[in-house]
XYZ file of C-alpha atoms in Angstrom:
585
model
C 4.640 -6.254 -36.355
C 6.674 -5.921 -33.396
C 10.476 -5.785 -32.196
C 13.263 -3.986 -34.799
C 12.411 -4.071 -37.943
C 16.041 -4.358 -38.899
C 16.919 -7.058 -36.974
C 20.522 -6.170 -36.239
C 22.172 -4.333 -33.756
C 23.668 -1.839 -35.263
C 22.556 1.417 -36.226
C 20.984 1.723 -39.838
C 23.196 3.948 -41.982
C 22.885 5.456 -45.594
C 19.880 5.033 -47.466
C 18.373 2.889 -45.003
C 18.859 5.192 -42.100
C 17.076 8.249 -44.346
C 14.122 5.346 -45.246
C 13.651 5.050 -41.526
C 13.642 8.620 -40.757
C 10.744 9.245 -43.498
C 8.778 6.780 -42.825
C 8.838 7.892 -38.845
C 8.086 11.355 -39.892
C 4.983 9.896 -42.307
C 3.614 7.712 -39.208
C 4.095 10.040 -36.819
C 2.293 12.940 -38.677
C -0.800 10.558 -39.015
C -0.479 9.965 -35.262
C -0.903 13.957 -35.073
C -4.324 13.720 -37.590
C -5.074 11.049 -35.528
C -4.748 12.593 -32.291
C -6.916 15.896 -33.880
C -9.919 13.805 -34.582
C -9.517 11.891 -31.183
C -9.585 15.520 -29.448
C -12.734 16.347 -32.036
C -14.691 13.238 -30.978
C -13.742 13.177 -27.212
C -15.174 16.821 -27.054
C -18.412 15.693 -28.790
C -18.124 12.798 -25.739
C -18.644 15.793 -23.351
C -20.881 17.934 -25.254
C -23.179 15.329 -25.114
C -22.808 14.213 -21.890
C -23.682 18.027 -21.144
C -26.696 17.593 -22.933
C -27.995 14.713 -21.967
C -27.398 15.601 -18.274
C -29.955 18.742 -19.127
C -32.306 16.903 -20.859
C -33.112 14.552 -18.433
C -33.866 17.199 -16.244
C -36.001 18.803 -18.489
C -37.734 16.004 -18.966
C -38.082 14.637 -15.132
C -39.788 18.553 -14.716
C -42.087 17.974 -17.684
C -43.491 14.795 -16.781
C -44.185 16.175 -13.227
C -46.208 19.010 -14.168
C -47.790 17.079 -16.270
C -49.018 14.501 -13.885
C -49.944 17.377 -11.404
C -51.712 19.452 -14.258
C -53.673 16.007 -15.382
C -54.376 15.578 -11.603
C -55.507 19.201 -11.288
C -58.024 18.327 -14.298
C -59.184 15.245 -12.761
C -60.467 17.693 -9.182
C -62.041 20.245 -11.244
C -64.001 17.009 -13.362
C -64.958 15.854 -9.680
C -66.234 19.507 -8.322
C -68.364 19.751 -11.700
C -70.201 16.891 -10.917
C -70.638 17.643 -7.560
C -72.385 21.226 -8.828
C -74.614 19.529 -11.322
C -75.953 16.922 -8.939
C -76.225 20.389 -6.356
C -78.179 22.070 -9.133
C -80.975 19.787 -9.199
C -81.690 20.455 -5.659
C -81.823 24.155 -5.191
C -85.701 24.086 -6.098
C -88.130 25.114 -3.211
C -91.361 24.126 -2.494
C -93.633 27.868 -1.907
C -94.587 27.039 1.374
C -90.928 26.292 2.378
C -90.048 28.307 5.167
C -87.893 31.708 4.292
C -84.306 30.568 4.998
C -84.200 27.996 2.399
C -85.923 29.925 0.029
C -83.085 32.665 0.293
C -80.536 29.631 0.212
C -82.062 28.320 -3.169
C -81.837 32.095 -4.592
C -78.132 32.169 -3.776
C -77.170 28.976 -4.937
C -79.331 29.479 -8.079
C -77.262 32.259 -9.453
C -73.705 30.818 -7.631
C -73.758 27.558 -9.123
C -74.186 28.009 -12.755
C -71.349 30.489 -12.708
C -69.154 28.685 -10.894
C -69.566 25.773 -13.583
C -68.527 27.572 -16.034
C -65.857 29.024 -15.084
C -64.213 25.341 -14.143
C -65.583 24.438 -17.262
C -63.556 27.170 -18.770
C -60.332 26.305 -16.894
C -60.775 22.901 -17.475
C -60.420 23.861 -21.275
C -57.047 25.384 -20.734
C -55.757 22.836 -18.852
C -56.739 19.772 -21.379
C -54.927 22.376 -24.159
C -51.787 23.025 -21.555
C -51.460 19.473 -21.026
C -51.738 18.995 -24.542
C -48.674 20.980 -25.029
C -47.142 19.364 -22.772
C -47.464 16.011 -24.374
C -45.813 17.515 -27.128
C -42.703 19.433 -25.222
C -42.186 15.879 -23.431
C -42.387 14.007 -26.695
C -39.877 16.313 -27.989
C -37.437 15.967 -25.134
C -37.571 12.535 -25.283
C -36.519 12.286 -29.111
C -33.602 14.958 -28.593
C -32.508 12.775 -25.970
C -32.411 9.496 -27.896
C -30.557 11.455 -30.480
C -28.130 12.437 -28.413
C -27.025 9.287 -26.396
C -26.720 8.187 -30.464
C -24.449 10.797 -30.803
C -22.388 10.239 -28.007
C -22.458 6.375 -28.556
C -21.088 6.768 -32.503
C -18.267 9.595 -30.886
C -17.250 6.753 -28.196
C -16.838 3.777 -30.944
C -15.028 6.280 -33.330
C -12.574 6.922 -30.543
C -12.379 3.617 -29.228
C -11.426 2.604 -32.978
C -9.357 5.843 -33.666
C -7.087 4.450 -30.335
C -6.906 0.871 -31.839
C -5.986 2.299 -34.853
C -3.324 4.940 -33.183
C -2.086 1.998 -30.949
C -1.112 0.216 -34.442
C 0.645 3.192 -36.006
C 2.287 4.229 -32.731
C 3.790 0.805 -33.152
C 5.243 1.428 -36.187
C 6.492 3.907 -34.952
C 8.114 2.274 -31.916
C 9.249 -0.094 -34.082
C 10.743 2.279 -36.454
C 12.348 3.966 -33.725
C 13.907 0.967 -31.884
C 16.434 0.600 -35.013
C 17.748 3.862 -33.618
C 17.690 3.026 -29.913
C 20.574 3.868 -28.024
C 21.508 -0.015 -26.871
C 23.220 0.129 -30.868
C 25.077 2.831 -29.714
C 27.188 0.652 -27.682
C 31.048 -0.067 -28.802
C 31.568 -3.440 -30.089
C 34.248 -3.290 -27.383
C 31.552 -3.211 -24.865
C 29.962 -6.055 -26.596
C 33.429 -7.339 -26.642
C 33.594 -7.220 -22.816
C 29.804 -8.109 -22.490
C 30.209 -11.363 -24.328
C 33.521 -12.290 -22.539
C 31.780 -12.270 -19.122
C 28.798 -14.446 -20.074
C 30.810 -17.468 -21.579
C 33.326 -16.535 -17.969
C 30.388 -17.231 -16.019
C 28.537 -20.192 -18.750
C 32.104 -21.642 -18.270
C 32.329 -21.483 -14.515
C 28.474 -22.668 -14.061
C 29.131 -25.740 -16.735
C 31.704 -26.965 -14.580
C 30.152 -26.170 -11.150
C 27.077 -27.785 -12.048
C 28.450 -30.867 -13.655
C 25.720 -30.073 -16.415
C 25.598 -33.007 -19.071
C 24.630 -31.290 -21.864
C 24.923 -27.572 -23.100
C 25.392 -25.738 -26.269
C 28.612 -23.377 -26.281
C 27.353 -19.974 -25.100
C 29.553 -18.194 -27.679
C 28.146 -20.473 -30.518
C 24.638 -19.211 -29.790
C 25.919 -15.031 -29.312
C 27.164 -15.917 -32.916
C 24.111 -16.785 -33.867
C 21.987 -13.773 -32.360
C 22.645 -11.807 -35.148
C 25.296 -10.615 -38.388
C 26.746 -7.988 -36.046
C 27.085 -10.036 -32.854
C 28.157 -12.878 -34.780
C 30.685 -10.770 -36.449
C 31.787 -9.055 -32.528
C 31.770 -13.336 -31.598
C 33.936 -14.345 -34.197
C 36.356 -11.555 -33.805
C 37.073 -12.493 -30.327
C 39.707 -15.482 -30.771
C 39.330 -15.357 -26.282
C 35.819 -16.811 -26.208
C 36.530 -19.690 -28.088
C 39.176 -20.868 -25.994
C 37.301 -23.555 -24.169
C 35.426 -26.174 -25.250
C 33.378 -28.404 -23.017
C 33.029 -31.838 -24.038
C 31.208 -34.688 -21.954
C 31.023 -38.530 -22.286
C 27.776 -39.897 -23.587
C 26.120 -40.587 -26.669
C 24.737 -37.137 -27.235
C 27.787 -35.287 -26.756
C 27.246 -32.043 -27.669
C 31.052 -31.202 -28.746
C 32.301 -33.026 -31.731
C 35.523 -33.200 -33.293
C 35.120 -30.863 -35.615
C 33.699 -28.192 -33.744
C 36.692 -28.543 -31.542
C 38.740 -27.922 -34.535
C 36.958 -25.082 -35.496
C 36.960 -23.355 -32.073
C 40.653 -23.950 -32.018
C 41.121 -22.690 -35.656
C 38.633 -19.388 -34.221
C 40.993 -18.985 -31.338
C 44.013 -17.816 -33.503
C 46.213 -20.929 -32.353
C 45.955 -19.608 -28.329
C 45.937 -21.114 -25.247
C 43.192 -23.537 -25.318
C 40.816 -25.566 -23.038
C 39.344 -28.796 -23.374
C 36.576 -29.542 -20.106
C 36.191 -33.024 -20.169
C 35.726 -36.201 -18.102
C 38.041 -38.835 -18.168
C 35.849 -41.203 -21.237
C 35.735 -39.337 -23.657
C 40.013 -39.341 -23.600
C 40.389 -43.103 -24.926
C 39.526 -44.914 -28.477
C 36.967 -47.188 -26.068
C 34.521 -44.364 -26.335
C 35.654 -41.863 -29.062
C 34.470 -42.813 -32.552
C 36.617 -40.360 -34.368
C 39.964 -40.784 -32.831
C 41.890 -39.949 -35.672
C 40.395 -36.644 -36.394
C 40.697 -35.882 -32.931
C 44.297 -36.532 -32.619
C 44.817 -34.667 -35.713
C 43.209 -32.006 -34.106
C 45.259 -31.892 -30.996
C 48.371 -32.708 -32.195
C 48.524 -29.055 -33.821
C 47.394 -27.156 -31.105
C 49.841 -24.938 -29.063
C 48.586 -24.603 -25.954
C 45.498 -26.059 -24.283
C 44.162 -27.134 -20.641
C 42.535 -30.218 -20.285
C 40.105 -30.379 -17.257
C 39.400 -33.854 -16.358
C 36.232 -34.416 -14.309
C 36.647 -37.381 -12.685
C 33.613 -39.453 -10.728
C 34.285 -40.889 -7.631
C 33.463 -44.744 -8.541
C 35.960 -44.917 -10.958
C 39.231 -44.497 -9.309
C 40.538 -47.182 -11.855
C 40.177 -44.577 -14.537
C 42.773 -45.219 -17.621
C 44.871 -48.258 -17.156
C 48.465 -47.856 -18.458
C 47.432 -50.010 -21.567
C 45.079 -47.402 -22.931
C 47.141 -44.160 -24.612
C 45.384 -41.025 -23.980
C 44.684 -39.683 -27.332
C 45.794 -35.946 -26.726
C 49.035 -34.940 -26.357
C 50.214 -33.470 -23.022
C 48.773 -29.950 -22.640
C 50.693 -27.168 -21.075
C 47.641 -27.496 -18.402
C 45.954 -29.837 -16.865
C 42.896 -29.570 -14.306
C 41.695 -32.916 -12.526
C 38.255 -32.234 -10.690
C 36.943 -34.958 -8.871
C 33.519 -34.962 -8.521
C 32.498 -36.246 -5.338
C 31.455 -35.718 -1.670
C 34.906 -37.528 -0.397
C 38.888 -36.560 -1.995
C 40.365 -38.973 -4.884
C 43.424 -41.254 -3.819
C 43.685 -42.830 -6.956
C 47.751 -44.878 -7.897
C 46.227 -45.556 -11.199
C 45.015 -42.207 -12.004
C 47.972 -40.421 -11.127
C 50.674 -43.010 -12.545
C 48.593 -42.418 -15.702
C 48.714 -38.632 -15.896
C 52.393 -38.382 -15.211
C 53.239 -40.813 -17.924
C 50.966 -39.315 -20.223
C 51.370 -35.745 -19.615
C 54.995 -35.183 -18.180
C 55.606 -32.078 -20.007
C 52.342 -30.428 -18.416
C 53.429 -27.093 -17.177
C 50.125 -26.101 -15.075
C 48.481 -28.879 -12.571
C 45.763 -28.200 -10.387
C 44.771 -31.110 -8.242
C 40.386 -30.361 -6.933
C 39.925 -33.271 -4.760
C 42.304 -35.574 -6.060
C 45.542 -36.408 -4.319
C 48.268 -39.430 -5.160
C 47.426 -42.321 -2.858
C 51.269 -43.600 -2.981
C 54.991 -41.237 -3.526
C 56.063 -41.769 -6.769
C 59.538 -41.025 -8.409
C 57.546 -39.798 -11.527
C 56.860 -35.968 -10.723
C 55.591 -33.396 -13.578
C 58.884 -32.322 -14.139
C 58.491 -29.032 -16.092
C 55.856 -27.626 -13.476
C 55.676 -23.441 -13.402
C 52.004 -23.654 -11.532
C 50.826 -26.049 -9.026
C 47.446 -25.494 -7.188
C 46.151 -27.659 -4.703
C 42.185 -27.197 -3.657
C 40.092 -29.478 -1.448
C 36.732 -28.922 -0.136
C 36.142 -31.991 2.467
C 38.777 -33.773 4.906
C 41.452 -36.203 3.477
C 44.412 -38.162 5.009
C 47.826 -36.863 4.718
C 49.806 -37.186 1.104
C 53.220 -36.420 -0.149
C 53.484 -33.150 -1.584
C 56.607 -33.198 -1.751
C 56.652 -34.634 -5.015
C 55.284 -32.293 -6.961
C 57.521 -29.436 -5.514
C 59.651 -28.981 -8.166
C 62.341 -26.678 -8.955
C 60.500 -24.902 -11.876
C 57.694 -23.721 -9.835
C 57.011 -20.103 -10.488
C 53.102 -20.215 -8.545
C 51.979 -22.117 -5.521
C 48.380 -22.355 -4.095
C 47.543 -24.742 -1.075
C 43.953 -24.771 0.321
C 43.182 -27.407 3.132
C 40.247 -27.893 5.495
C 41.913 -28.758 8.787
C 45.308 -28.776 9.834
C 45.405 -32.291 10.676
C 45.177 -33.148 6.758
C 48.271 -31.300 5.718
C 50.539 -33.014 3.537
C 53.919 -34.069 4.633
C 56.968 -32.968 2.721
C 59.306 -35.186 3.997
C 62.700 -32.640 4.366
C 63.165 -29.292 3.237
C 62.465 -28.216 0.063
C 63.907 -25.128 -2.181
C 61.573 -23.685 -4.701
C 64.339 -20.881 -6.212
C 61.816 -19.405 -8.954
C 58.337 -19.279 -6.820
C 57.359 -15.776 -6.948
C 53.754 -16.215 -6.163
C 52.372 -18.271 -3.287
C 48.526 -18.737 -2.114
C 47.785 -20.851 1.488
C 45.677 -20.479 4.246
C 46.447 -19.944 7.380
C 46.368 -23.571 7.819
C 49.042 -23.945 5.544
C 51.943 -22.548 8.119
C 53.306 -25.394 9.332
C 54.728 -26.276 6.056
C 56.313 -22.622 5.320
C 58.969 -23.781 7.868
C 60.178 -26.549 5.489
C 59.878 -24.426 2.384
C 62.896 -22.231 0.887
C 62.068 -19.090 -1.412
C 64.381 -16.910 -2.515
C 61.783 -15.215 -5.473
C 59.057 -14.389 -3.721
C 57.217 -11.494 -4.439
C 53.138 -12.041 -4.069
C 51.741 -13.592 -1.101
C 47.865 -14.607 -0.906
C 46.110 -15.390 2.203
C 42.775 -16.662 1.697
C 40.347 -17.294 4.889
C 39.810 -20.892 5.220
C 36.468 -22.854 4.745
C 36.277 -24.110 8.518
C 38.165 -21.061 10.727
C 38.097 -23.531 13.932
C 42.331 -23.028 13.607
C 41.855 -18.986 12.944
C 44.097 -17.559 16.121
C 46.435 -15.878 14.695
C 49.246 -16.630 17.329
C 50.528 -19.707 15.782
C 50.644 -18.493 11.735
C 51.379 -15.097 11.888
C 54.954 -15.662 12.858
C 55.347 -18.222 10.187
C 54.291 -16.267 7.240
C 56.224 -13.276 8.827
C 58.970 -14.945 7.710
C 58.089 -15.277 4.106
C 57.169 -12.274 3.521
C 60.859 -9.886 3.641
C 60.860 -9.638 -0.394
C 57.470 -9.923 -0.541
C 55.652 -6.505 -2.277
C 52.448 -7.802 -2.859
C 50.133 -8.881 -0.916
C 46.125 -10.420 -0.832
C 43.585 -11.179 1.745
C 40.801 -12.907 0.158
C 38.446 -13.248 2.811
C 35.657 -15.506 0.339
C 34.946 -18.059 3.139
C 34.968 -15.906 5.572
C 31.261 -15.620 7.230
C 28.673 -13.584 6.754
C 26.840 -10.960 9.332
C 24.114 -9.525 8.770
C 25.501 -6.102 11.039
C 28.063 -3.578 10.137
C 31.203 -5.515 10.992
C 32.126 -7.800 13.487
C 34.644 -4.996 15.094
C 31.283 -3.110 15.886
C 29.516 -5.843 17.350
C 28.995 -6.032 21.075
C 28.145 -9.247 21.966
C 31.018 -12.299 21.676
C 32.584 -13.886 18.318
C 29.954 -16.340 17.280
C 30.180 -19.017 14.294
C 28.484 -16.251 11.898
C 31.428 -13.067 12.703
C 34.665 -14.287 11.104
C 37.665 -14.979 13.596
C 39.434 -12.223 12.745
C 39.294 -9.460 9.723
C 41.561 -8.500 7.371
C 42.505 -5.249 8.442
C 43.714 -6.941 11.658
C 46.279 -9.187 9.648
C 47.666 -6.802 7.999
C 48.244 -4.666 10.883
C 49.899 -7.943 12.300
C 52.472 -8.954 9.243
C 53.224 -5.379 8.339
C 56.063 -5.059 10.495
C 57.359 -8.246 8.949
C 56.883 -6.975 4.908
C 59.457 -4.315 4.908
C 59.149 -4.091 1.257
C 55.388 -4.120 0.991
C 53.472 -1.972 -1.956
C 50.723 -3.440 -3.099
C 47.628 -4.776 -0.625
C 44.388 -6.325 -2.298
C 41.425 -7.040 0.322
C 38.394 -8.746 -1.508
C 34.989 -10.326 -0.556
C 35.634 -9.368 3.020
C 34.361 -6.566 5.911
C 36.860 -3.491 5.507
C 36.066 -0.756 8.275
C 37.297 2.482 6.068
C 38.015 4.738 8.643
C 40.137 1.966 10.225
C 42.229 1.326 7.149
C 42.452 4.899 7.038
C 43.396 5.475 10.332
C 46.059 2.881 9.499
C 47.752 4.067 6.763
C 48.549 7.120 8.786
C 49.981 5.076 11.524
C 52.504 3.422 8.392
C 53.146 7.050 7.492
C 54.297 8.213 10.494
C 56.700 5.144 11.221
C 58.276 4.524 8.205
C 57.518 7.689 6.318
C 55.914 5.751 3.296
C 53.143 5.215 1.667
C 51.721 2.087 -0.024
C 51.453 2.337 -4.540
C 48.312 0.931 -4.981
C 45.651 -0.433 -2.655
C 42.875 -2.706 -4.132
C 39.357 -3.151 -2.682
C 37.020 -5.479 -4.395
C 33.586 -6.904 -3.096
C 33.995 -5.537 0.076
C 31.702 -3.984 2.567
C 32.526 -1.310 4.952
C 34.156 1.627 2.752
C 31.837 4.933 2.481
C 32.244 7.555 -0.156
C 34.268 9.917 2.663
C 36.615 6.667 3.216
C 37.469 6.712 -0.795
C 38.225 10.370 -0.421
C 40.373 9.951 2.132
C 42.187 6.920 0.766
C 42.992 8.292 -2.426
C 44.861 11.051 -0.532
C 46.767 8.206 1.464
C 47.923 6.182 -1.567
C 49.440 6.657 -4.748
C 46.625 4.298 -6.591
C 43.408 3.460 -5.251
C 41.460 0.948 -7.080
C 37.218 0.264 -5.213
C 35.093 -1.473 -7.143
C 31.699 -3.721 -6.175
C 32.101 -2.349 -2.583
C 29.228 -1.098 -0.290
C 29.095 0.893 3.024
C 26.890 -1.096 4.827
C 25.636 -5.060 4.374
């Protein structure tokens, strides 16, 4: 058994929860027996080692005097033969002369004594030896007892640890229905769940991946509790992604019950451009059904490059306009398609929300998206001019422009009033056409770096959004393109501006179109290089000249603030808001 018991993600309650708790007090009191006769047996481990490491010195002594004690035996055989043979010899003839006659007397009386007393000794050493055999014999067999001791104490603890590694878990397993991950909120889950189908959502359509199963379907299928946190969310069933093919993996109905999950809110169908026409829907019917009683819903066309000659005014889209509409081409080179464009303003007129990724009308048309509040404009590679003026309508209430190079700006023609944009995003390559714009509304100004910062000197733009920005009391610097260093900051560096320090930092615009936003509160720097004691230093220059002090300062994904620079901002401003921000790279 392993992994919760339960299977759920909450925390057992009741009768269940008291269950649990018993049967973790039962286990874990046989994990204490257990761990007593572990202890017993490991000490009979060292007892035993104890011993043995004595007997075996015992018995290394024992053998030794016996070998010199059976050696000493074997000397005293050898001497006893020498006397014997002597014996036989001491005999003298009478007319020998008187020397060896006196020898023979000595020897005659030396000899037989001296053989038996080895004799003797020789008797006590055969009965020493003897008793030797038997101590030795002894040792041995204590010692073969032993090492069987010490071998049944190891393979009782070896099993008594296999069998306390399968209660402990039980135990674990026991205790994982109580572990603290059930502790957390559902609105954590809530928040949790939200920012893996946010980033699912943004990687699906990144990617251009042609098949993948809805990331909130599979949360809701986890478990009861996150599929009851899942379906109480009517946000993360907002979007469904549907792609062309014969193994589609969004039908009809499933888009009808995300929609019917989503409590009749703003809704988004991902899509590419087949999958929009009877020619290559089966169910059109139940799809239009579908659509027709939907509220509010993006479509995001993703359109391939080869087929500029995408939906030919005799095919009928089969969803009614949404109140957004996303066209993504997805290509290495910018859309110019008449067709394409001639089709979506026909078809969805009433769209309120446009954005335009590498798509761009090849030819000025009289047909503009007439009830426009949002317009966003985004292209990652070089394209020819195009008329934007077009699609600057009066109703626009949110403008972003991002361009490569200066030379592919669009033309607007004459000058253009937009009297209800209050929020506008550009570049800085975007300047030129501020002169030829006319807001009256505006209130939040973006500034994002752009992706090639050849065009960066600040001369040329700064006076041109100065002039924008008198009502303005919001503004960002979103510095996501900017380049990377792998140093502090490129104010620190010594050597020259190369391609990897950005042209010029944040902090330095701001200190160059403050004098222009008389009515500025609110400044947002993200993904950028922020020297703290800089912005600091600042803010206190603001202070002194016009005696106020900025309501809320925003710092996201930055690098360059220390925890001494947040103590110090928050003393400058009336809201500080840091998050995702580092000291050094």
């Amino acid at each position: 058994m392993s992994g919760d018991i339960t299977r759920s993600n909450l925390l057992p309650i009741g009768k269940e929860a008291h269950l649990l708790n018993t049967l973790r007090t039962q286990k874990s009191n046989e994990l204490a027996l257990i761990d007593e006769k572990m202890l017993k047996d490991q000490q009979v481990v060292v007892a035993c080692d104890l011993a043995i490491g004595k007997l075996e010195k015992s018995l290394t002594k024992a053998r030794e005097m016996h070998r010199v004690y059976q050696d000493h035996s074997a000397n005293i055989k050898n001497t006893l033969r020498t006397l014997s043979f002597s014996s036989t010899r001491t005999v003298v003839q009478p007319d020998a002369p008187e020397p060896c006659k006196e020898l023979s007397t000595l020897l005659g009386h030396e000899i037989p004594d001296r053989e038996k007393k080895l004799r003797s000794e020789s008797v006590e050493l055969a009965v020493f030896c003897d008793k030797l055999d038997i101590t030795i014999g002894n040792l041995e067999e204590d010692l073969r007892c032993t090492y069987h001791t010490r071998a049944i104490a190891l393979e009782t603890l070896n099993a008594s640890k296999n069998h306390r590694a399968d209660i402990q878990g039980l135990v674990d397993n026991i205790q994982s229905c109580f572990r603290a991950i059930k502790k957390v909120p559902t609105e954590v889950w809530a928040e949790i769940f939200r920012l893996r189908v946010e980033e699912d959502d943004r990687q699906f359509l990144s990617e251009d991946l042609p098949e993948r199963r809805s990331t909130v379907l599979t949360l809701s299928h986890v478990c009861q509790p996150w599929r009851r946190v899942a379906m109480g969310i009517p946000e993360l069933w907002r979007t469904a992604h549907w792609r062309s093919g014969a193994n589609g993996n969004i039908k009809p109905d499933m888009i009808a019950f995300m929609r019917e999950k989503s409590n009749e809110g703003p809704f988004t169908v991902v899509t590419n451009h087949g999958q929009l026409f009877p020619s290559s829907l089966p169910s059109t019917h139940d799809v239009l059904t579908m659509s027709q009683s939907l509220q509010e819903y993006t479509l995001h066309l993703l359109v391939e490059r080869a087929e500029e000659k995408m939906a030919p005014p005799m095919y009928q889209p089969i969803f009614f306009s949404p109140s957004a509409l996303k066209v993504q081409v997805q290509a290495a080179e910018p859309l110019r398609s008449t067709f394409l464009y001639r089709n979506l303003v026909s078809s969805f007129s009433n769209t309120k929300k446009l954005t335009f990724i590498n798509f761009f009308p090849a030819l000025a048309f009289n047909e503009p998206f007439r009830q426009l509040t949002y317009l966003k404009i985004d292209t990652v590679t070089d394209q020819k001019q195009y008329n934007l003026g077009q699609l600057l309508v009066e109703s626009l209430e949110e403008l972003h422009l991002a361009h490569n190079k200066s030379s592919n700006l669009p033309s607007l023609g004459h000058a253009i009033s937009l009297p209800n944009l209050k929020k506008l995003g550009i570049t800085p390559l975007e300047h030129v056409l501020l002169g030829q714009l006319r807001f009256s509304a505006l209130t939040d100004l973006t500034i994002s770096y752009p992706r090639i910062d050849d065009e960066m000197d600040t001369a040329p733009w700064i006076k041109s959004v100065g002039a924008v920005l008198g009502d303005v009391t919001v503004l960002r610097l979103d510095w996501t393109n900017a380049p990377r260093v792998n140093s502090t900051f490129a104010t620190e560096l010594q050597s020259p501006v190369s391609a990897t320090v950005p042209t010029i930092d944040m902090l330095s615009v701001l200190r160059k179109l403050q004098p222009y936003a008389t009515h500025l509160e609110e400044v947002e720097f993200s993904d950028g290089y922020l020297h703290g004691i800089e912005l600091s230093g600042f803010l206190d220059e603001v202070l002194e000249v016009s005696a106020a002090i900025f309501k809320r300062i925003t710092i996201a994904r930055c690098i360059g603030i220390s925890r001494t620079d947040c103590e110090r901002l928050s003393q400058q401003v009336e809201k500080l808001r840091i998050f995702d921000t580092f000291h050094q790279a």
